[in-house]
PDB file of C-alpha atoms and ligand atoms in Angstrom:
ATOM      1  CA  MET A   1       0.061   0.180   0.507  1.00 40.00           C
ATOM      2  CA  SER A   2       1.667   3.220  -0.653  1.00 43.00           C
ATOM      3  CA  MET A   3       1.747   5.918   1.769  1.00 45.00           C
ATOM      4  CA  ARG A   4      -0.163   9.668   1.805  1.00 45.00           C
ATOM      5  CA  LEU A   5       1.488  12.384   2.708  1.00 44.00           C
ATOM      6  CA  PRO A   6      -0.104  14.665   5.623  1.00 41.00           C
ATOM      7  CA  PHE A   7      -1.160  17.222   2.444  1.00 40.00           C
ATOM      8  CA  MET A   8      -2.438  14.598   0.292  1.00 42.00           C
ATOM      9  CA  LYS A   9      -5.323  13.549   2.806  1.00 41.00           C
ATOM     10  CA  ASN A  10      -7.956  15.238   1.055  1.00 44.00           C
ATOM     11  CA  LYS A  11      -7.170  15.338  -2.331  1.00 44.00           C
ATOM     12  CA  GLN A  12      -9.936  15.667  -4.560  1.00 44.00           C
ATOM     13  CA  LYS A  13     -10.799  12.581  -6.209  1.00 46.00           C
ATOM     14  CA  GLU A  14     -11.480  14.318  -9.529  1.00 46.00           C
ATOM     15  CA  GLU A  15      -7.520  15.055  -9.790  1.00 51.00           C
ATOM     16  CA  PRO A  16      -6.098  11.252  -9.696  1.00 52.00           C
ATOM     17  CA  GLU A  17      -2.908  13.002 -11.755  1.00 59.00           C
ATOM     18  CA  GLN A  18      -2.259  15.483  -8.698  1.00 65.00           C
ATOM     19  CA  LEU A  19       1.238  13.642  -6.893  1.00 72.00           C
ATOM     20  CA  PRO A  20       3.614  15.190  -4.429  1.00 72.00           C
ATOM     21  CA  PRO A  21       5.546  17.491  -7.453  1.00 72.00           C
ATOM     22  CA  GLU A  22       9.033  16.311  -5.410  1.00 79.00           C
ATOM     23  CA  ASN A  23      10.969  13.204  -7.058  1.00 91.00           C
ATOM     24  CA  VAL A  24       8.076  12.464 -10.256  1.00 97.00           C
ATOM     25  CA  PRO A  25       9.826   9.299 -11.860  1.00 98.00           C
ATOM     26  CA  ALA A  26      11.408  11.020 -14.658  1.00 98.00           C
ATOM     27  CA  HIS A  27      11.141   7.620 -16.707  1.00 98.00           C
ATOM     28  CA  VAL A  28       8.653   5.226 -16.146  1.00 98.00           C
ATOM     29  CA  ALA A  29       9.171   1.706 -18.431  1.00 99.00           C
ATOM     30  CA  ILE A  30       5.918  -0.136 -18.518  1.00 99.00           C
ATOM     31  CA  ILE A  31       5.524  -3.804 -20.056  1.00 98.00           C
ATOM     32  CA  MET A  32       1.682  -4.043 -20.422  1.00 98.00           C
ATOM     33  CA  ASP A  33       0.734  -8.055 -19.979  1.00 98.00           C
ATOM     34  CA  GLY A  34      -2.297 -10.134 -19.776  1.00 98.00           C
ATOM     35  CA  ASN A  35      -4.338  -9.316 -23.081  1.00 98.00           C
ATOM     36  CA  GLY A  36      -4.686 -12.248 -23.712  1.00 98.00           C
ATOM     37  CA  ARG A  37      -5.673 -13.267 -20.271  1.00 98.00           C
ATOM     38  CA  TRP A  38      -8.179 -10.358 -19.720  1.00 98.00           C
ATOM     39  CA  ALA A  39      -9.867 -11.497 -23.207  1.00 98.00           C
ATOM     40  CA  LYS A  40     -10.381 -14.764 -22.371  1.00 98.00           C
ATOM     41  CA  LYS A  41     -11.451 -14.814 -18.586  1.00 98.00           C
ATOM     42  CA  ARG A  42     -14.176 -12.836 -20.827  1.00 98.00           C
ATOM     43  CA  GLY A  43     -14.378 -15.318 -23.851  1.00 98.00           C
ATOM     44  CA  LEU A  44     -13.287 -12.893 -26.024  1.00 98.00           C
ATOM     45  CA  PRO A  45     -10.745 -13.564 -29.145  1.00 97.00           C
ATOM     46  CA  ARG A  46      -7.304 -12.865 -27.944  1.00 97.00           C
ATOM     47  CA  VAL A  47      -7.402  -9.251 -29.601  1.00 97.00           C
ATOM     48  CA  ALA A  48     -10.035  -8.430 -28.188  1.00 98.00           C
ATOM     49  CA  GLY A  49      -7.529  -7.804 -25.116  1.00 98.00           C
ATOM     50  CA  HIS A  50      -5.201  -5.912 -27.242  1.00 98.00           C
ATOM     51  CA  ARG A  51      -7.365  -3.378 -28.574  1.00 97.00           C
ATOM     52  CA  GLU A  52      -8.438  -2.804 -24.928  1.00 98.00           C
ATOM     53  CA  GLY A  53      -4.830  -2.564 -24.502  1.00 98.00           C
ATOM     54  CA  VAL A  54      -5.006   0.629 -26.866  1.00 97.00           C
ATOM     55  CA  THR A  55      -7.167   2.257 -24.699  1.00 97.00           C
ATOM     56  CA  VAL A  56      -5.856   1.913 -21.269  1.00 98.00           C
ATOM     57  CA  VAL A  57      -2.042   3.057 -23.260  1.00 98.00           C
ATOM     58  CA  LYS A  58      -4.185   6.784 -24.294  1.00 97.00           C
ATOM     59  CA  GLU A  59      -5.262   6.820 -20.799  1.00 98.00           C
ATOM     60  CA  VAL A  60      -1.875   6.343 -18.981  1.00 98.00           C
ATOM     61  CA  VAL A  61      -0.063   8.419 -21.036  1.00 98.00           C
ATOM     62  CA  ARG A  62      -2.436  11.351 -20.462  1.00 97.00           C
ATOM     63  CA  ALA A  63      -2.210  10.783 -17.040  1.00 98.00           C
ATOM     64  CA  ALA A  64       1.878  10.435 -16.962  1.00 98.00           C
ATOM     65  CA  SER A  65       2.055  13.246 -19.056  1.00 97.00           C
ATOM     66  CA  LYS A  66      -0.331  15.070 -16.715  1.00 96.00           C
ATOM     67  CA  MET A  67       1.739  14.102 -13.465  1.00 96.00           C
ATOM     68  CA  ASN A  68       4.857  15.193 -15.152  1.00 96.00           C
ATOM     69  CA  VAL A  69       6.464  12.436 -16.708  1.00 98.00           C
ATOM     70  CA  GLN A  70       9.253  13.115 -19.080  1.00 98.00           C
ATOM     71  CA  ILE A  71       9.623   9.491 -20.443  1.00 98.00           C
ATOM     72  CA  LEU A  72       7.081   6.681 -21.282  1.00 98.00           C
ATOM     73  CA  THR A  73       8.446   3.713 -22.757  1.00 99.00           C
ATOM     74  CA  LEU A  74       5.759   0.753 -23.391  1.00 98.00           C
ATOM     75  CA  TYR A  75       6.795  -3.095 -24.377  1.00 98.00           C
ATOM     76  CA  THR A  76       4.345  -3.341 -27.522  1.00 98.00           C
ATOM     77  CA  PHE A  77       6.128  -5.470 -29.337  1.00 98.00           C
ATOM     78  CA  SER A  78       9.803  -7.699 -28.757  1.00 98.00           C
ATOM     79  CA  THR A  79      11.234  -9.509 -30.808  1.00 97.00           C
ATOM     80  CA  GLU A  80       9.803 -12.852 -29.482  1.00 97.00           C
ATOM     81  CA  ASN A  81       6.045 -11.678 -29.866  1.00 97.00           C
ATOM     82  CA  TRP A  82       6.652 -12.917 -33.695  1.00 98.00           C
ATOM     83  CA  LYS A  83       6.493 -16.437 -32.745  1.00 98.00           C
ATOM     84  CA  ARG A  84       2.389 -15.604 -31.967  1.00 97.00           C
ATOM     85  CA  PRO A  85       0.317 -16.871 -34.550  1.00 97.00           C
ATOM     86  CA  LYS A  86      -0.113 -14.801 -37.918  1.00 98.00           C
ATOM     87  CA  SER A  87      -3.702 -13.258 -37.043  1.00 97.00           C
ATOM     88  CA  GLU A  88      -2.791 -12.054 -33.689  1.00 97.00           C
ATOM     89  CA  ILE A  89       0.668  -9.918 -35.116  1.00 98.00           C
ATOM     90  CA  ASP A  90      -1.674  -8.693 -38.451  1.00 98.00           C
ATOM     91  CA  PHE A  91      -3.804  -7.252 -35.518  1.00 98.00           C
ATOM     92  CA  ILE A  92      -1.393  -6.334 -33.633  1.00 98.00           C
ATOM     93  CA  MET A  93       0.866  -4.593 -36.487  1.00 98.00           C
ATOM     94  CA  LYS A  94      -2.258  -2.549 -37.368  1.00 97.00           C
ATOM     95  CA  LEU A  95      -2.818  -1.051 -33.859  1.00 97.00           C
ATOM     96  CA  PRO A  96      -0.390   1.671 -33.853  1.00 97.00           C
ATOM     97  CA  LYS A  97      -2.154   2.771 -37.163  1.00 95.00           C
ATOM     98  CA  GLU A  98      -5.559   2.918 -35.662  1.00 94.00           C
ATOM     99  CA  PHE A  99      -4.029   4.492 -32.222  1.00 95.00           C
ATOM    100  CA  LEU A 100      -2.451   7.284 -34.146  1.00 96.00           C
ATOM    101  CA  HIS A 101      -5.206   7.957 -36.346  1.00 93.00           C
ATOM    102  CA  VAL A 102      -7.747   9.168 -33.660  1.00 92.00           C
ATOM    103  CA  TYR A 103      -4.817  10.569 -31.240  1.00 96.00           C
ATOM    104  CA  LEU A 104      -1.842  11.385 -32.683  1.00 98.00           C
ATOM    105  CA  PRO A 105      -4.043  15.219 -33.359  1.00 97.00           C
ATOM    106  CA  GLU A 106      -4.261  15.028 -29.457  1.00 97.00           C
ATOM    107  CA  LEU A 107      -0.212  13.765 -28.755  1.00 98.00           C
ATOM    108  CA  MET A 108       0.011  17.335 -30.462  1.00 98.00           C
ATOM    109  CA  GLU A 109      -1.776  18.874 -28.649  1.00 97.00           C
ATOM    110  CA  ASN A 110      -0.672  17.872 -25.121  1.00 97.00           C
ATOM    111  CA  ASN A 111       3.080  18.160 -26.723  1.00 98.00           C
ATOM    112  CA  VAL A 112       3.652  14.495 -26.543  1.00 98.00           C
ATOM    113  CA  LYS A 113       6.601  13.378 -28.801  1.00 98.00           C
ATOM    114  CA  LEU A 114       6.833   9.528 -30.062  1.00 98.00           C
ATOM    115  CA  GLU A 115      10.272   8.142 -30.183  1.00 98.00           C
ATOM    116  CA  THR A 116      10.524   4.257 -30.714  1.00 98.00           C
ATOM    117  CA  ILE A 117      13.315   2.075 -29.870  1.00 98.00           C
ATOM    118  CA  GLY A 118      14.001  -1.310 -31.861  1.00 98.00           C
ATOM    119  CA  ASP A 119      14.146  -1.911 -35.056  1.00 97.00           C
ATOM    120  CA  ILE A 120      11.406  -1.011 -37.096  1.00 97.00           C
ATOM    121  CA  ASP A 121      12.802  -1.265 -39.962  1.00 97.00           C
ATOM    122  CA  ALA A 122      11.362  -4.950 -40.098  1.00 97.00           C
ATOM    123  CA  LEU A 123       7.698  -4.342 -39.279  1.00 98.00           C
ATOM    124  CA  PRO A 124       5.201  -4.300 -42.199  1.00 98.00           C
ATOM    125  CA  GLU A 125       5.737  -1.316 -43.960  1.00 98.00           C
ATOM    126  CA  HIS A 126       2.447   0.263 -43.188  1.00 97.00           C
ATOM    127  CA  THR A 127       3.183  -0.044 -39.846  1.00 98.00           C
ATOM    128  CA  LYS A 128       6.582   1.296 -40.248  1.00 98.00           C
ATOM    129  CA  GLU A 129       4.623   3.937 -42.708  1.00 98.00           C
ATOM    130  CA  VAL A 130       2.340   5.455 -39.884  1.00 98.00           C
ATOM    131  CA  ILE A 131       4.991   5.508 -36.983  1.00 98.00           C
ATOM    132  CA  LEU A 132       7.450   7.309 -39.034  1.00 98.00           C
ATOM    133  CA  TYR A 133       4.343   9.901 -40.518  1.00 98.00           C
ATOM    134  CA  ALA A 134       4.068  10.287 -36.525  1.00 98.00           C
ATOM    135  CA  LYS A 135       7.458  10.322 -35.047  1.00 98.00           C
ATOM    136  CA  ASP A 136       7.728  13.296 -38.177  1.00 98.00           C
ATOM    137  CA  LYS A 137       5.100  15.084 -37.015  1.00 98.00           C
ATOM    138  CA  THR A 138       5.964  15.266 -33.478  1.00 98.00           C
ATOM    139  CA  LYS A 139       9.700  15.483 -33.464  1.00 98.00           C
ATOM    140  CA  ASN A 140       9.816  19.154 -32.565  1.00 98.00           C
ATOM    141  CA  ASN A 141       7.473  18.697 -29.157  1.00 98.00           C
ATOM    142  CA  ASN A 142       8.528  18.953 -26.004  1.00 97.00           C
ATOM    143  CA  GLY A 143       6.725  17.266 -23.948  1.00 98.00           C
ATOM    144  CA  LEU A 144       6.742  13.556 -22.377  1.00 98.00           C
ATOM    145  CA  ILE A 145       8.774  11.493 -24.634  1.00 98.00           C
ATOM    146  CA  LEU A 146       6.395   8.740 -25.772  1.00 98.00           C
ATOM    147  CA  ASN A 147       8.619   5.890 -26.105  1.00 98.00           C
ATOM    148  CA  PHE A 148       7.245   2.906 -27.928  1.00 98.00           C
ATOM    149  CA  ALA A 149       9.656  -0.643 -27.614  1.00 98.00           C
ATOM    150  CA  LEU A 150       8.642  -1.849 -31.504  1.00 98.00           C
ATOM    151  CA  ASN A 151      10.020  -4.792 -32.010  1.00 98.00           C
ATOM    152  CA  TYR A 152      12.658  -4.769 -29.274  1.00 98.00           C
ATOM    153  CA  GLY A 153      14.680  -7.084 -27.932  1.00 98.00           C
ATOM    154  CA  SER A 154      17.420  -6.648 -25.625  1.00 98.00           C
ATOM    155  CA  ARG A 155      19.835  -8.972 -26.358  1.00 98.00           C
ATOM    156  CA  TYR A 156      19.230  -8.225 -30.055  1.00 98.00           C
ATOM    157  CA  GLU A 157      20.141  -4.293 -28.949  1.00 98.00           C
ATOM    158  CA  ILE A 158      23.248  -5.094 -27.207  1.00 98.00           C
ATOM    159  CA  MET A 159      24.336  -7.387 -30.088  1.00 98.00           C
ATOM    160  CA  GLN A 160      24.247  -4.917 -32.568  1.00 98.00           C
ATOM    161  CA  ALA A 161      26.072  -1.725 -30.301  1.00 98.00           C
ATOM    162  CA  VAL A 162      29.052  -4.518 -29.857  1.00 98.00           C
ATOM    163  CA  ARG A 163      29.155  -5.566 -33.497  1.00 98.00           C
ATOM    164  CA  GLN A 164      29.086  -1.445 -34.420  1.00 98.00           C
ATOM    165  CA  MET A 165      31.389  -0.688 -31.535  1.00 97.00           C
ATOM    166  CA  MET A 166      33.558  -3.403 -33.836  1.00 97.00           C
ATOM    167  CA  THR A 167      33.152  -1.773 -36.364  1.00 98.00           C
ATOM    168  CA  ASP A 168      34.335   1.800 -34.932  1.00 98.00           C
ATOM    169  CA  VAL A 169      37.164   0.423 -33.480  1.00 97.00           C
ATOM    170  CA  ASP A 170      38.122  -1.291 -37.068  1.00 97.00           C
ATOM    171  CA  SER A 171      37.688   2.350 -38.521  1.00 98.00           C
ATOM    172  CA  ALA A 172      39.231   3.949 -35.790  1.00 97.00           C
ATOM    173  CA  LYS A 173      36.281   6.114 -34.941  1.00 97.00           C
ATOM    174  CA  LEU A 174      36.414   4.389 -31.393  1.00 97.00           C
ATOM    175  CA  SER A 175      39.200   3.853 -29.257  1.00 97.00           C
ATOM    176  CA  ILE A 176      39.506   1.245 -26.486  1.00 95.00           C
ATOM    177  CA  GLU A 177      40.903   3.025 -24.350  1.00 95.00           C
ATOM    178  CA  LYS A 178      37.903   5.247 -24.490  1.00 91.00           C
ATOM    179  CA  LEU A 179      35.032   2.869 -24.425  1.00 94.00           C
ATOM    180  CA  ASP A 180      33.261   3.209 -21.484  1.00 97.00           C
ATOM    181  CA  GLU A 181      29.882   2.524 -20.041  1.00 97.00           C
ATOM    182  CA  HIS A 182      28.846   6.184 -21.236  1.00 97.00           C
ATOM    183  CA  THR A 183      30.086   5.338 -24.520  1.00 97.00           C
ATOM    184  CA  PHE A 184      28.443   2.116 -24.272  1.00 98.00           C
ATOM    185  CA  SER A 185      25.093   3.608 -23.860  1.00 98.00           C
ATOM    186  CA  SER A 186      25.266   5.822 -26.933  1.00 98.00           C
ATOM    187  CA  TYR A 187      25.412   2.572 -28.912  1.00 98.00           C
ATOM    188  CA  LEU A 188      21.591   1.480 -27.733  1.00 98.00           C
ATOM    189  CA  TYR A 189      18.193   2.047 -29.334  1.00 98.00           C
ATOM    190  CA  THR A 190      17.988   4.616 -25.568  1.00 98.00           C
ATOM    191  CA  LYS A 191      20.312   7.487 -26.929  1.00 98.00           C
ATOM    192  CA  GLY A 192      19.856  10.421 -25.444  1.00 97.00           C
ATOM    193  CA  LEU A 193      17.143   9.022 -22.969  1.00 98.00           C
ATOM    194  CA  THR A 194      17.858   8.408 -19.297  1.00 98.00           C
ATOM    195  CA  ASP A 195      17.496   5.396 -17.852  1.00 98.00           C
ATOM    196  CA  PRO A 196      14.173   4.090 -16.351  1.00 98.00           C
ATOM    197  CA  ASP A 197      13.537   5.220 -12.878  1.00 98.00           C
ATOM    198  CA  LEU A 198      10.614   2.914 -12.539  1.00 98.00           C
ATOM    199  CA  LEU A 199       9.799  -0.263 -14.040  1.00 98.00           C
ATOM    200  CA  ILE A 200       5.967  -1.341 -14.076  1.00 98.00           C
ATOM    201  CA  ARG A 201       4.911  -4.951 -15.253  1.00 98.00           C
ATOM    202  CA  THR A 202       1.320  -5.903 -15.068  1.00 98.00           C
ATOM    203  CA  SER A 203      -0.253  -9.355 -14.901  1.00 98.00           C
ATOM    204  CA  GLY A 204       1.218 -10.748 -12.235  1.00 98.00           C
ATOM    205  CA  GLU A 205       4.741 -12.153 -14.287  1.00 98.00           C
ATOM    206  CA  GLN A 206       7.609 -11.373 -12.477  1.00 98.00           C
ATOM    207  CA  ARG A 207      10.505 -11.069 -14.684  1.00 97.00           C
ATOM    208  CA  ILE A 208      11.856  -8.735 -17.166  1.00 98.00           C
ATOM    209  CA  SER A 209      11.309 -10.391 -20.515  1.00 98.00           C
ATOM    210  CA  ASN A 210      14.488  -9.172 -22.601  1.00 98.00           C
ATOM    211  CA  PHE A 211      13.497  -5.440 -22.158  1.00 98.00           C
ATOM    212  CA  LEU A 212      15.646  -3.124 -21.236  1.00 98.00           C
ATOM    213  CA  LEU A 213      18.448  -5.624 -19.340  1.00 98.00           C
ATOM    214  CA  TRP A 214      21.933  -2.594 -19.721  1.00 98.00           C
ATOM    215  CA  GLN A 215      19.125   0.189 -18.491  1.00 98.00           C
ATOM    216  CA  LEU A 216      17.478  -1.364 -15.122  1.00 98.00           C
ATOM    217  CA  ALA A 217      20.825  -1.492 -13.727  1.00 97.00           C
ATOM    218  CA  TYR A 218      19.252   0.750 -10.823  1.00 97.00           C
ATOM    219  CA  THR A 219      15.621   0.767 -11.617  1.00 98.00           C
ATOM    220  CA  GLU A 220      13.111   0.270  -9.289  1.00 98.00           C
ATOM    221  CA  PHE A 221      10.471  -2.509 -10.227  1.00 98.00           C
ATOM    222  CA  TRP A 222       6.545  -2.254  -9.213  1.00 98.00           C
ATOM    223  CA  PHE A 223       4.565  -5.399  -9.998  1.00 98.00           C
ATOM    224  CA  THR A 224       1.159  -6.202  -9.776  1.00 98.00           C
ATOM    225  CA  ASP A 225      -1.649  -8.356 -10.593  1.00 98.00           C
ATOM    226  CA  VAL A 226      -3.858  -6.083 -12.805  1.00 98.00           C
ATOM    227  CA  LEU A 227      -4.100  -7.290 -16.021  1.00 98.00           C
ATOM    228  CA  TRP A 228      -3.056  -4.766 -18.687  1.00 98.00           C
ATOM    229  CA  PRO A 229      -6.695  -4.010 -20.300  1.00 98.00           C
ATOM    230  CA  ASP A 230      -7.448  -3.370 -16.389  1.00 98.00           C
ATOM    231  CA  PHE A 231      -4.680  -0.460 -15.760  1.00 98.00           C
ATOM    232  CA  ASN A 232      -5.545   2.924 -15.250  1.00 98.00           C
ATOM    233  CA  LYS A 233      -4.476   6.229 -14.033  1.00 98.00           C
ATOM    234  CA  ASP A 234      -4.895   6.007 -10.507  1.00 98.00           C
ATOM    235  CA  ILE A 235      -2.709   2.028 -10.255  1.00 98.00           C
ATOM    236  CA  LEU A 236      -0.053   4.503 -12.870  1.00 98.00           C
ATOM    237  CA  ARG A 237      -0.430   6.872  -9.574  1.00 97.00           C
ATOM    238  CA  GLN A 238      -0.129   4.374  -6.831  1.00 97.00           C
ATOM    239  CA  ALA A 239       2.606   3.102  -8.824  1.00 98.00           C
ATOM    240  CA  ILE A 240       4.222   5.957  -8.549  1.00 97.00           C
ATOM    241  CA  GLU A 241       3.704   7.186  -4.767  1.00 96.00           C
ATOM    242  CA  ASP A 242       4.948   3.953  -3.491  1.00 97.00           C
ATOM    243  CA  TYR A 243       8.730   4.717  -5.673  1.00 97.00           C
ATOM    244  CA  GLN A 244       8.214   8.120  -4.273  1.00 96.00           C
ATOM    245  CA  GLN A 245       8.281   6.476  -0.259  1.00 94.00           C
ATOM    246  CA  ARG A 246      11.377   3.956  -1.657  1.00 94.00           C
ATOM    247  CA  LYS A 247      15.017   5.133  -0.594  1.00 89.00           C
ATOM    248  CA  ARG A 248      17.644   4.905  -4.109  1.00 87.00           C
ATOM    249  CA  ARG A 249      21.354   3.665  -2.953  1.00 86.00           C
ATOM    250  CA  TYR A 250      22.735   2.722  -5.822  1.00 88.00           C
ATOM    251  CA  GLY A 251      25.164  -0.022  -4.509  1.00 88.00           C
ATOM    252  CA  GLY A 252      25.810   2.865  -1.449  1.00 88.00           C
ATOM    253  CA  ILE A 253      24.477   3.297   2.155  1.00 82.00           C
TER     254      ILE A 253
HETATM  255  C1  FPP B   1       0.902  -8.377 -23.985  1.00 73.89           C
HETATM  256  O1  FPP B   1      -0.229  -9.275 -23.639  1.00 73.89           O
HETATM  257  C2  FPP B   1       0.722  -7.793 -24.965  1.00 73.89           C
HETATM  258  C3  FPP B   1       1.397  -7.810 -25.840  1.00 73.89           C
HETATM  259  C4  FPP B   1       2.227  -8.645 -26.447  1.00 73.89           C
HETATM  260  C5  FPP B   1       0.796  -6.534 -27.162  1.00 73.89           C
HETATM  261  C6  FPP B   1       1.390  -4.805 -26.256  1.00 73.89           C
HETATM  262  C7  FPP B   1       0.493  -4.322 -27.085  1.00 73.89           C
HETATM  263  C8  FPP B   1      -0.747  -3.406 -26.588  1.00 73.89           C
HETATM  264  C9  FPP B   1      -1.131  -3.360 -25.585  1.00 73.89           C
HETATM  265  C10 FPP B   1      -1.129  -2.709 -28.059  1.00 73.89           C
HETATM  266  C11 FPP B   1      -0.553  -1.398 -27.790  1.00 73.89           C
HETATM  267  C12 FPP B   1      -0.374  -0.964 -29.024  1.00 73.89           C
HETATM  268  C13 FPP B   1      -0.331   0.327 -29.216  1.00 73.89           C
HETATM  269  C14 FPP B   1       0.286   0.988 -30.886  1.00 73.89           C
HETATM  270  C15 FPP B   1      -0.831   2.102 -28.674  1.00 73.89           C
HETATM  271  P1  FPP B   1      -0.666 -10.791 -24.281  1.00 73.89           P
HETATM  272  O2  FPP B   1      -0.888 -10.663 -25.201  1.00 73.89           O
HETATM  273  O3  FPP B   1       0.887 -11.613 -23.464  1.00 73.89           O
HETATM  274  O4  FPP B   1      -1.293 -11.073 -22.546  1.00 73.89           O
HETATM  275  P2  FPP B   1      -1.135 -12.942 -21.902  1.00 73.89           P
HETATM  276  O5  FPP B   1      -0.319 -12.819 -21.570  1.00 73.89           O
HETATM  277  O6  FPP B   1      -2.528 -12.606 -21.046  1.00 73.89           O
HETATM  278  O7  FPP B   1      -1.196 -13.953 -22.947  1.00 73.89           O
END
């Protein structure tokens, strides 16, 4: 359970996004899990869970923006998700278009900048096209960064980084002596983004699933049994309030 600060006691229910302003996590990453189980419980096809999941994404983006979160990274499709039935993959690949078709004007209005991590070149052309369009359209926005992990796998990301670093050493663009953690980070998809402060995973699973293995080194983890389609802004606020009570020591005392 989260602890409330004294001045929060009479918080208005209508303003659930209000948080103690200090110590809001700058970067929140979410593993949105449980769409399939949510649908199954209702006797619906799995894809109904994904569709409902998109609605939750919209609510969470709005709330995170109001709470002054700076970066929201959402695990939308992993490199392992290609193992799913083609019909489910095809459905998921249509979601960015559905989402952005309706929601892009609101992203613009709220000054949200869309970014991606992962290999988007390998996505179907129609998916890639809409993502690139929205990234370009929002590129000058300087509010919340909405970062979709799309065709993302952390081991692949690290391996690509090593490959590129070796190439750069070969061509004398990088010297081995100069290679440090900062330089290493700059070869990752997340270049320029701070590491997540808070990782949320829904649906009761407690594992990382090849997500941001390097970047989560000092991240606070928060798990909930709630399935992603049942997640909402109040649960996000609860996760953040819990985070605000934690002491981060980064290995110190
Ligand atoms: C995990 O639930 C969910 C996914 C792999 C897909 C996540 C996609 C969305 C929530 C849609 C968001 C997309 C956009 C573009 C806004 P699962 O299917 O693994 O659930 P299960 O573990 O219950 O089977």
